[in-house]
Tab-separated table of C-alpha atoms in Angstrom:
chain	number	residue	atom	x	y	z
A	5	MET	CA	-7.835	-24.234	-8.373
A	6	ALA	CA	-4.287	-22.952	-8.062
A	7	GLY	CA	-2.713	-21.221	-11.070
A	8	SER	CA	0.508	-19.504	-12.043
A	9	ALA	CA	1.051	-15.853	-10.924
A	10	LEU	CA	3.573	-13.108	-11.727
A	11	ILE	CA	3.768	-10.526	-9.015
A	12	VAL	CA	5.207	-7.206	-10.152
A	13	GLY	CA	6.507	-5.414	-7.047
A	14	ALA	CA	7.094	-8.585	-5.172
A	15	SER	CA	9.525	-6.993	-2.656
A	16	GLY	CA	6.936	-4.399	-1.596
A	17	ILE	CA	4.324	-4.491	1.144
A	18	VAL	CA	1.515	-5.722	-1.152
A	19	GLY	CA	3.741	-8.044	-3.232
A	20	ASN	CA	5.095	-9.682	-0.102
A	21	ALA	CA	1.650	-10.437	1.295
A	22	VAL	CA	0.292	-11.728	-2.025
A	23	ALA	CA	3.366	-14.018	-2.523
A	24	ASP	CA	2.913	-15.359	1.071
A	25	LEU	CA	-0.794	-16.123	0.353
A	26	LEU	CA	-0.353	-17.695	-3.099
A	27	VAL	CA	2.548	-19.913	-2.189
A	28	ALA	CA	0.549	-21.130	0.877
A	29	GLN	CA	-2.342	-21.901	-1.562
A	30	GLY	CA	-0.108	-23.961	-3.834
A	31	TRP	CA	0.314	-21.482	-6.721
A	32	ARG	CA	3.356	-21.338	-8.918
A	33	VAL	CA	4.708	-17.889	-8.158
A	34	ALA	CA	7.272	-15.595	-9.871
A	35	GLY	CA	8.236	-12.358	-8.246
A	36	LEU	CA	9.465	-9.470	-10.374
A	37	ALA	CA	11.532	-6.538	-8.924
A	38	ARG	CA	14.623	-4.670	-9.845
A	39	ASN	CA	16.337	-6.485	-6.957
A	40	PRO	CA	14.087	-9.372	-6.095
A	41	LEU	CA	14.287	-11.066	-2.750
A	42	GLN	CA	15.142	-14.737	-2.443
A	43	ARG	CA	12.274	-16.530	-0.872
A	44	THR	CA	10.939	-20.060	-0.667
A	45	GLY	CA	8.380	-20.887	-3.314
A	46	VAL	CA	8.926	-17.682	-5.318
A	47	ARG	CA	10.904	-17.625	-8.590
A	48	PRO	CA	12.866	-14.358	-8.594
A	49	VAL	CA	12.843	-12.292	-11.750
A	50	ALA	CA	15.133	-9.292	-11.958
A	51	ALA	CA	13.954	-6.611	-14.426
A	52	ASP	CA	13.214	-2.922	-14.960
A	53	LEU	CA	9.753	-2.203	-16.201
A	54	GLN	CA	11.017	0.788	-18.010
A	55	GLU	CA	13.293	-1.247	-20.326
A	56	PRO	CA	10.985	-3.114	-22.712
A	57	GLU	CA	13.423	-5.302	-24.473
A	58	ALA	CA	15.149	-6.421	-21.340
A	59	LEU	CA	11.873	-6.962	-19.694
A	60	ARG	CA	10.599	-9.114	-22.551
A	61	ALA	CA	13.792	-11.308	-22.304
A	62	ALA	CA	13.426	-11.630	-18.512
A	63	LEU	CA	9.831	-12.854	-18.868
A	64	SER	CA	10.363	-14.961	-22.024
A	65	GLU	CA	10.226	-18.299	-20.071
A	66	LEU	CA	7.132	-17.404	-18.079
A	67	SER	CA	3.461	-18.153	-18.945
A	68	PRO	CA	1.440	-16.913	-15.936
A	69	THR	CA	-2.274	-17.141	-15.824
A	70	HIS	CA	-2.474	-14.204	-13.375
A	71	LEU	CA	-0.604	-10.957	-13.217
A	72	VAL	CA	-0.583	-8.729	-10.058
A	73	LEU	CA	0.615	-5.224	-10.543
A	74	ALA	CA	1.589	-3.732	-7.118
A	75	THR	CA	4.346	-1.255	-7.970
A	76	TRP	CA	4.739	2.351	-9.206
A	77	SER	CA	7.584	4.789	-9.730
A	78	ARG	CA	7.627	8.211	-8.168
A	79	ARG	CA	8.526	11.334	-10.226
A	80	ALA	CA	8.644	14.988	-9.654
A	81	THR	CA	5.396	15.882	-11.479
A	82	GLU	CA	2.130	14.072	-12.102
A	83	ALA	CA	2.716	14.344	-15.875
A	84	GLU	CA	5.932	12.439	-15.525
A	85	MET	CA	4.199	9.871	-13.201
A	86	ILE	CA	1.540	9.379	-15.792
A	87	ALA	CA	4.054	8.792	-18.599
A	88	VAL	CA	6.322	6.445	-16.583
A	89	ASN	CA	3.687	4.359	-14.761
A	90	GLY	CA	1.386	3.991	-17.612
A	91	ALA	CA	4.317	2.794	-19.796
A	92	MET	CA	5.320	0.300	-17.095
A	93	VAL	CA	1.876	-1.378	-17.166
A	94	ARG	CA	1.918	-1.549	-21.034
A	95	ASN	CA	5.450	-2.894	-21.037
A	96	VAL	CA	4.818	-5.877	-18.698
A	97	ILE	CA	1.648	-6.827	-20.468
A	98	ALA	CA	3.347	-6.596	-23.861
A	99	ALA	CA	6.267	-8.748	-22.609
A	100	LEU	CA	3.760	-11.403	-21.598
A	101	GLU	CA	1.687	-11.232	-24.758
A	102	PRO	CA	3.645	-13.870	-26.754
A	103	ALA	CA	2.823	-16.562	-24.183
A	104	GLY	CA	-0.892	-15.903	-24.626
A	105	SER	CA	-1.464	-17.279	-21.153
A	106	LEU	CA	-2.959	-14.321	-19.100
A	107	ARG	CA	-6.514	-14.860	-17.756
A	108	HIS	CA	-6.585	-12.045	-15.095
A	109	VAL	CA	-4.730	-8.883	-14.341
A	110	ALA	CA	-5.035	-7.232	-10.871
A	111	LEU	CA	-3.944	-3.610	-10.402
A	112	VAL	CA	-3.380	-2.192	-6.910
A	113	THR	CA	-3.932	1.591	-6.795
A	114	GLY	CA	-5.414	3.453	-3.835
A	115	LEU	CA	-7.560	6.246	-2.549
A	116	LYS	CA	-5.727	8.884	-4.516
A	117	HIS	CA	-8.305	7.805	-7.108
A	118	TYR	CA	-10.722	9.869	-5.031
A	119	LEU	CA	-8.346	12.222	-3.213
A	120	GLY	CA	-6.281	13.310	-6.220
A	121	PRO	CA	-2.477	13.056	-7.053
A	122	PHE	CA	0.262	14.181	-4.744
A	123	GLU	CA	0.334	17.571	-6.554
A	124	ALA	CA	-3.365	18.230	-5.534
A	125	TYR	CA	-3.775	15.832	-2.683
A	126	GLY	CA	-6.978	16.378	-0.733
A	127	GLN	CA	-7.502	19.736	-2.455
A	128	GLY	CA	-10.204	21.268	-4.698
A	129	ARG	CA	-13.608	19.584	-5.185
A	130	LEU	CA	-13.607	16.072	-3.769
A	131	PRO	CA	-16.241	13.392	-3.642
A	132	GLU	CA	-18.217	12.965	-0.456
A	133	THR	CA	-17.043	10.284	2.034
A	134	PRO	CA	-17.427	7.450	2.481
A	135	PHE	CA	-15.796	6.959	-0.901
A	136	ARG	CA	-17.783	4.609	-3.181
A	137	GLU	CA	-16.517	2.801	-6.274
A	138	GLU	CA	-19.280	4.287	-8.450
A	139	GLN	CA	-17.950	7.773	-7.847
A	140	GLY	CA	-16.270	8.952	-11.006
A	141	ARG	CA	-12.751	10.120	-11.691
A	142	LEU	CA	-11.638	13.529	-10.574
A	143	GLU	CA	-11.063	16.153	-13.352
A	144	VAL	CA	-7.368	16.192	-12.710
A	145	PRO	CA	-4.517	14.196	-14.204
A	146	ASN	CA	-3.797	11.089	-12.151
A	147	PHE	CA	-1.332	8.290	-12.880
A	148	TYR	CA	-3.840	5.698	-11.383
A	149	TYR	CA	-6.173	6.508	-14.241
A	150	ALA	CA	-3.369	6.047	-16.788
A	151	GLN	CA	-2.589	2.582	-15.300
A	152	GLU	CA	-6.290	1.628	-15.356
A	153	ASP	CA	-6.590	2.735	-19.059
A	154	ALA	CA	-3.575	0.732	-20.065
A	155	ILE	CA	-5.176	-2.408	-18.587
A	156	PHE	CA	-8.581	-1.772	-20.020
A	157	GLU	CA	-7.116	-1.265	-23.486
A	158	ALA	CA	-5.050	-4.499	-23.250
A	159	ALA	CA	-7.987	-6.500	-21.833
A	160	ALA	CA	-10.178	-5.432	-24.699
A	161	ARG	CA	-7.457	-6.433	-27.128
A	162	ASP	CA	-6.198	-9.706	-25.535
A	163	GLY	CA	-9.361	-10.986	-23.828
A	164	PHE	CA	-8.178	-11.307	-20.133
A	165	ARG	CA	-10.327	-10.255	-17.214
A	166	TRP	CA	-9.222	-7.620	-14.683
A	167	SER	CA	-9.768	-6.157	-11.266
A	168	VAL	CA	-8.683	-2.881	-9.677
A	169	HIS	CA	-8.097	-2.712	-5.948
A	170	ARG	CA	-8.149	0.599	-4.125
A	171	PRO	CA	-6.842	0.156	-0.518
A	172	HIS	CA	-6.566	2.941	2.027
A	173	THR	CA	-3.193	3.272	3.803
A	174	ILE	CA	-1.641	-0.227	3.856
A	175	ILE	CA	-0.291	-1.823	6.997
A	176	GLY	CA	2.410	-4.480	6.204
A	177	LYS	CA	6.097	-5.416	6.169
A	178	ALA	CA	8.559	-4.387	3.581
A	179	VAL	CA	12.072	-2.741	3.687
A	180	GLY	CA	12.912	0.068	1.277
A	181	ASN	CA	9.174	0.780	0.467
A	182	ALA	CA	8.148	4.324	-0.401
A	183	MET	CA	4.862	4.232	1.365
A	184	ASN	CA	4.995	2.533	4.737
A	185	MET	CA	3.066	4.125	7.636
A	186	GLY	CA	3.226	1.074	9.952
A	187	THR	CA	7.009	0.765	9.896
A	188	THR	CA	7.423	4.542	9.989
A	189	LEU	CA	5.413	4.819	13.181
A	190	ALA	CA	7.210	1.890	14.716
A	191	VAL	CA	10.610	3.573	14.075
A	192	TYR	CA	9.331	6.956	15.294
A	193	ALA	CA	7.937	5.346	18.545
A	194	THR	CA	11.256	3.564	19.037
A	195	ILE	CA	13.200	6.794	18.651
A	196	CYS	CA	10.868	8.544	21.086
A	197	ARG	CA	11.318	5.721	23.645
A	198	GLU	CA	15.069	5.538	23.298
A	199	THR	CA	15.656	9.275	23.388
A	200	GLY	CA	12.890	10.357	25.769
A	201	ARG	CA	11.202	12.568	23.253
A	202	PRO	CA	7.464	13.046	23.351
A	203	PHE	CA	5.427	10.722	21.212
A	204	ARG	CA	3.504	13.401	19.343
A	205	PHE	CA	0.745	12.909	16.761
A	206	PRO	CA	2.146	14.549	13.591
A	207	GLY	CA	-1.130	15.182	11.729
A	208	SER	CA	-4.167	17.426	11.531
A	209	ALA	CA	-7.087	17.935	13.884
A	210	ALA	CA	-9.366	16.516	11.134
A	211	GLN	CA	-7.465	13.221	11.274
A	212	TRP	CA	-7.113	13.215	15.012
A	213	ASN	CA	-10.908	13.748	15.650
A	214	GLY	CA	-12.409	12.285	12.494
A	215	LEU	CA	-13.134	8.736	11.431
A	216	THR	CA	-10.830	6.848	9.213
A	217	ASP	CA	-10.029	3.242	8.101
A	218	MET	CA	-6.917	1.339	6.839
A	219	THR	CA	-6.028	-1.803	4.952
A	220	ASP	CA	-3.997	-4.722	6.211
A	221	ALA	CA	-1.788	-6.083	3.461
A	222	ARG	CA	-2.887	-9.670	4.333
A	223	LEU	CA	-6.517	-8.742	3.860
A	224	LEU	CA	-5.704	-6.974	0.595
A	225	ALA	CA	-3.892	-10.153	-0.641
A	226	ARG	CA	-6.974	-12.240	0.089
A	227	HIS	CA	-9.095	-9.713	-1.708
A	228	ILE	CA	-6.851	-9.938	-4.793
A	229	LEU	CA	-7.088	-13.656	-4.787
A	230	TRP	CA	-10.826	-13.530	-4.445
A	231	ALA	CA	-11.355	-11.148	-7.217
A	232	ALA	CA	-9.012	-13.123	-9.480
A	233	THR	CA	-10.854	-16.380	-8.964
A	234	SER	CA	-14.435	-15.356	-8.498
A	235	PRO	CA	-16.332	-14.995	-11.764
A	236	GLN	CA	-18.809	-12.425	-10.245
A	237	ALA	CA	-15.856	-10.143	-9.425
A	238	ALA	CA	-14.389	-9.936	-12.917
A	239	ASP	CA	-13.867	-6.607	-14.675
A	240	THR	CA	-14.634	-4.577	-11.536
A	241	ALA	CA	-12.944	-1.915	-9.483
A	242	PHE	CA	-13.083	-2.279	-5.729
A	243	ASN	CA	-12.326	-0.404	-2.577
A	244	VAL	CA	-10.702	-2.605	0.083
A	245	VAL	CA	-10.373	-1.824	3.707
A	246	ASN	CA	-10.236	-3.749	6.967
A	247	GLY	CA	-13.913	-3.326	7.818
A	248	ASP	CA	-13.582	-1.269	11.020
A	249	VAL	CA	-13.377	2.476	11.519
A	250	PHE	CA	-11.428	4.375	14.182
A	251	ARG	CA	-10.270	7.884	15.238
A	252	TRP	CA	-6.518	8.544	15.570
A	253	SER	CA	-7.219	10.012	19.076
A	254	TRP	CA	-7.892	6.396	20.008
A	255	MET	CA	-5.349	4.574	17.796
A	256	TRP	CA	-2.481	6.788	18.844
A	257	GLY	CA	-2.854	5.656	22.469
A	258	ARG	CA	-2.925	2.044	21.323
A	259	ILE	CA	0.302	2.340	19.392
A	260	ALA	CA	1.965	4.200	22.236
A	261	ALA	CA	0.977	1.498	24.672
A	262	TRP	CA	2.525	-1.258	22.501
A	263	PHE	CA	5.877	0.602	22.795
A	264	GLY	CA	5.534	1.376	26.489
A	265	LEU	CA	4.946	5.134	25.872
A	266	GLU	CA	2.610	7.807	27.136
A	267	PRO	CA	1.187	9.727	24.094
A	268	ALA	CA	1.789	13.458	24.245
A	269	PRO	CA	-1.386	15.492	24.432
A	270	PHE	CA	-2.524	16.792	20.998
A	271	ASP	CA	-3.162	20.556	20.862
A	272	GLY	CA	-4.230	20.753	17.270
A	273	THR	CA	-0.813	21.801	15.882
A	274	VAL	CA	0.399	19.872	12.945
A	275	ARG	CA	4.010	18.590	13.555
A	276	PRO	CA	5.051	16.705	10.435
A	277	LEU	CA	7.210	13.683	10.980
A	278	GLU	CA	9.584	15.011	8.176
A	279	GLU	CA	10.440	17.854	10.546
A	280	GLN	CA	10.436	15.785	13.723
A	281	MET	CA	12.735	13.086	12.212
A	282	ALA	CA	14.815	15.299	10.010
A	283	GLY	CA	17.992	14.691	12.035
A	284	ASP	CA	17.334	11.124	13.114
A	285	ALA	CA	19.451	9.194	10.626
A	286	THR	CA	22.446	9.134	13.050
A	287	VAL	CA	20.123	8.517	16.005
A	288	TRP	CA	18.680	5.451	14.312
A	289	ALA	CA	22.081	4.225	13.276
A	290	GLU	CA	23.148	4.389	16.954
A	291	ILE	CA	19.999	2.594	18.125
A	292	ALA	CA	20.490	-0.105	15.470
A	293	ALA	CA	24.121	-0.619	16.578
A	294	ARG	CA	23.150	-0.739	20.310
A	295	HIS	CA	20.441	-3.307	19.767
A	296	GLY	CA	22.027	-5.302	16.871
A	297	LEU	CA	19.228	-4.433	14.443
A	298	ALA	CA	19.206	-5.719	10.875
A	299	GLU	CA	18.715	-2.297	9.141
A	300	PRO	CA	20.615	0.801	10.327
A	301	ASP	CA	19.516	2.973	7.415
A	302	LEU	CA	16.560	5.032	8.547
A	303	ALA	CA	15.592	5.911	4.952
A	304	ARG	CA	14.988	2.234	4.123
A	305	LEU	CA	12.438	1.879	6.972
A	306	ALA	CA	10.632	5.225	7.395
A	307	SER	CA	8.737	7.131	4.805
A	308	ALA	CA	7.792	10.304	6.794
A	309	TRP	CA	6.598	12.201	3.825
A	310	HIS	CA	3.920	9.698	2.998
A	311	THR	CA	2.769	9.250	6.585
A	312	ASP	CA	2.528	13.071	6.803
A	313	ALA	CA	0.444	13.204	3.613
A	314	ASP	CA	-2.008	10.709	5.039
A	315	LEU	CA	-2.194	12.054	8.686
A	316	GLY	CA	-2.212	15.651	7.596
A	317	ARG	CA	-5.289	15.450	5.488
A	318	PRO	CA	-7.822	18.225	6.093
A	319	ILE	CA	-10.844	15.967	5.679
A	320	GLU	CA	-12.247	12.801	7.290
A	321	VAL	CA	-11.701	9.754	5.009
A	322	VAL	CA	-13.660	6.597	5.226
A	323	THR	CA	-14.082	3.990	2.578
A	324	ASP	CA	-17.233	1.981	1.545
A	325	MET	CA	-16.861	-1.659	0.567
A	326	SER	CA	-20.447	-2.483	-0.339
A	327	ARG	CA	-19.513	-3.696	-3.756
A	328	SER	CA	-17.200	-6.473	-2.300
A	329	ARG	CA	-19.774	-7.349	0.310
A	330	ARG	CA	-22.612	-7.774	-2.152
A	331	LEU	CA	-20.402	-10.057	-4.318
A	332	GLY	CA	-19.310	-12.251	-1.435
A	333	PHE	CA	-15.946	-10.950	0.057
A	334	LEU	CA	-16.739	-10.737	3.821
A	335	ASP	CA	-13.216	-10.749	5.367
A	336	TYR	CA	-12.472	-8.437	8.373
A	337	GLN	CA	-9.378	-7.317	10.138
A	338	ALA	CA	-9.189	-5.192	13.308
A	339	THR	CA	-6.814	-2.325	12.534
A	340	ASP	CA	-5.227	-2.003	15.959
A	341	GLU	CA	-4.346	-5.758	15.756
A	342	ALA	CA	-2.939	-5.177	12.244
A	343	PHE	CA	-0.539	-2.610	13.773
A	344	SER	CA	0.409	-4.899	16.727
A	345	ASP	CA	0.929	-7.937	14.366
A	346	LEU	CA	3.241	-5.846	12.263
A	347	PHE	CA	5.183	-4.467	15.198
A	348	ALA	CA	5.666	-7.942	16.528
A	349	ARG	CA	6.939	-9.131	13.123
A	350	LEU	CA	9.336	-6.133	12.928
A	351	ARG	CA	10.669	-7.048	16.326
A	352	ALA	CA	11.062	-10.718	15.417
A	353	ASP	CA	12.942	-9.781	12.294
A	354	ARG	CA	15.199	-7.469	14.257
A	355	LEU	CA	14.042	-4.332	12.416
A	356	ILE	CA	13.040	-2.685	15.701
A	357	PRO	CA	14.351	-3.493	19.220
């Protein structure tokens, strides 16, 4: 039965996909962001999660049954990330508390739960792969843990159920998103095609040769809805990936072919996209002008630093979904098709030529 949802981070990759799904399912949907997008079926709410009083006023007329938290704020250190992101979760739950309407809160985090925060990403003593939900927290500070703890505390106090969703790298559409590998690779491939530069894999030999998986934002949205409406999934943390595994040595060729490129041979040298694309803001602006694209600002489309973090990992990363499978979530999405679907949508929306 359809309910009423507030999506925090509604303009991001995950928030967009969740909004599309819930609107299609007949839910009443409000979308909170600092600069919310206008979209059919979604009530826009403009608010800053770091301003409690203004947030409370912005949410005073809402009484959602479900809350989806799909946003975070980047800071220079993990200590700052913990303080800010933990407070953001507490603030939005506190703002909704007077309505007394919440039945379920879904939090989207990710595999940094197992790999560690950016300050210690993929370093030190890590759990064995495939990552499993029952593997405990790392003994390092992590803002994901602070977000979880804020929800656990509020759930114990207020009586709502919760779910935590840990996707691998997410494939989906959003503009201005801080973590967006799919669009970053689309922009990089376009620049290579337009300038004649070689389409070089930017990451490590471990990622080129090893197995990995990813998460389509549309599948993640279905997983969030399933967990929020299935009693057997309540109060549980889940990994969520597409269900296939691949090697980048194969996927890189698939992406190259979509853009009509020949992939450059990989010799094991890490060539980060941040370095390869360091001077490309002007190049992209010229491409955008030549093709009449909707977004000439490279920084709003490409997040090279995050793509480098994922593709430069020194270990193989695969993710186990047994918990979801046992409880009844059986959806599957081929990852190469997730990329091609995204690229087609970017082209249709005039974000790439």
